Amino acid sequence: MRKWWLQPDHYRWLSGYLGHRNLRAFTRRMMATVVIALGAVPLLVMFTSIGPDSTFGMVISALVIVCCAAMATMWLTRWPSRRQSVLFVVVSTACIAATCLTYSAPAMSLVGCTAFAALAGYTAFFHTSRYLAVVLTTATATSIVCAVELAFAGGVLVAVANLLIIAVGVLAVPFSVHVLVHLLGDDALKSHTDPLTGLRNRRGFYRSVRELTNGSAHATEPCLSVIMMDLDGFKKVNDTRGHTTGDRILVAVADRLRHTTRRRAVIARVGGEEFLIAELTQPGEGQMIAERLTQEVAAIPGGATASVGVASISRDDTVDLDTRMVVDHLVDAADAAMYEAKRAGGNRTRQAESTEIHSR
């Protein structure tokens, strides 16, 4: 339970996966439809006999309607950031609870608690156990209050029956989904991640570069650059100083690569001491990045150096080409340039002379 409680969310990974599968637009429309439907409920019952029977209740219902309209607009216009998604969960939880507690008919209030199921399902997919616990705790408390009111009104059996339905739909199902999603998410992340450095592995590299290029329609950088880095004499380090020291150097190199490149750069460890970096760049910038990375590695305590090759291509030349083919070509060209740097003595960079691609 402690491990489940402390595990991170998979919002970024799932968002990226939906983007990779071109499902973000569909998901946004679906979420907007759900929010609009939930916002329509207090609007429809506001002036009926089962709606709020006080001015305070009417004000709360009006605020809920406004909040739902704002949240639906958000989903219709953009994919939210993680912070915006968390705010959506918190505000939606408060809106559902407030709406249920302002109805004058206890039976309607208890039926309204089933709306927590949709919100709990969303939270189970995208966010941590703590946020799911907030939604489920609020749903439980609201349902109990409404059930007690219904029981006092003479509907004890109906109240119990509704609580059982809510327990299954709102509590058990989202909790099970949350556990399953996190187990699958952990496996998926591990299959794309190097366990020692936390960088992407080769599979993760190709997938992330595809996401980088597919999401770069409005990027100002006209080139895609791939950098291949191989640590010099690393086998000797393992043989003379031990694999523990070698692992420390690899982790240190990974940290330098993270801090030296841009946040969106795709960084991967693709072999024992080989690293790949992909980034959108200005013309000639790939070479400057490669030289900076070479200097950063040389500054690591322990005497590590690297041979680095870089290959770049204009994105205009890749419009009608398969992304995997383009990346393969750049990796091959950067790899050849890296071996030129290694033959020249190491601790230096080389630029691939030509990256022209002939489509098949």
XYZ file of N, CA and C in Angstrom, residues 206 210 213-214 224 313 317-330 357 359-360:
69
model
N 13.715 6.076 -30.653
C 12.998 6.199 -31.922
C 11.564 6.679 -31.708
N 10.128 10.405 -32.978
C 8.903 10.504 -33.785
C 7.937 11.510 -33.153
N 9.311 15.122 -33.776
C 9.109 15.639 -35.127
C 7.633 15.829 -35.454
N 6.782 14.926 -34.976
C 5.349 15.062 -35.255
C 4.741 16.266 -34.550
N 16.788 18.980 -38.183
C 16.805 17.899 -37.201
C 18.240 17.403 -37.113
N 19.893 17.488 -40.898
C 19.174 17.533 -42.159
C 18.075 18.575 -42.058
N 13.462 18.774 -46.259
C 13.861 17.638 -47.091
C 13.280 16.313 -46.618
N 12.565 16.336 -45.493
C 12.038 15.084 -44.928
C 10.519 15.039 -44.905
N 9.869 16.037 -45.533
C 8.408 16.151 -45.435
C 7.700 14.891 -45.903
N 8.136 14.343 -47.033
C 7.454 13.180 -47.608
C 8.141 11.859 -47.282
N 9.043 11.865 -46.311
C 9.800 10.661 -45.984
C 9.341 10.065 -44.666
N 9.528 8.761 -44.531
C 9.194 8.067 -43.293
C 10.153 8.492 -42.186
N 9.610 8.799 -41.019
C 10.428 9.297 -39.914
C 11.499 8.304 -39.523
N 11.161 7.025 -39.461
C 12.138 6.014 -39.071
C 13.305 5.969 -40.060
N 12.991 6.086 -41.346
C 14.048 6.067 -42.348
C 14.977 7.272 -42.193
N 14.385 8.433 -41.925
C 15.185 9.649 -41.745
C 16.105 9.506 -40.538
N 15.540 9.043 -39.428
C 16.341 8.911 -38.207
C 17.426 7.858 -38.386
N 17.096 6.736 -39.009
C 18.115 5.713 -39.286
C 19.274 6.287 -40.091
N 18.932 7.076 -41.103
C 19.965 7.677 -41.949
C 20.843 8.625 -41.133
N 20.232 9.453 -40.288
C 21.006 10.386 -39.469
C 21.869 9.653 -38.449
N 19.110 12.263 -48.436
C 18.379 11.001 -48.428
C 17.660 10.822 -49.748
N 14.719 8.829 -51.350
C 13.560 7.988 -51.011
C 13.495 6.795 -51.936
N 13.027 5.698 -51.346
C 12.965 4.462 -52.110
C 11.628 4.332 -52.823
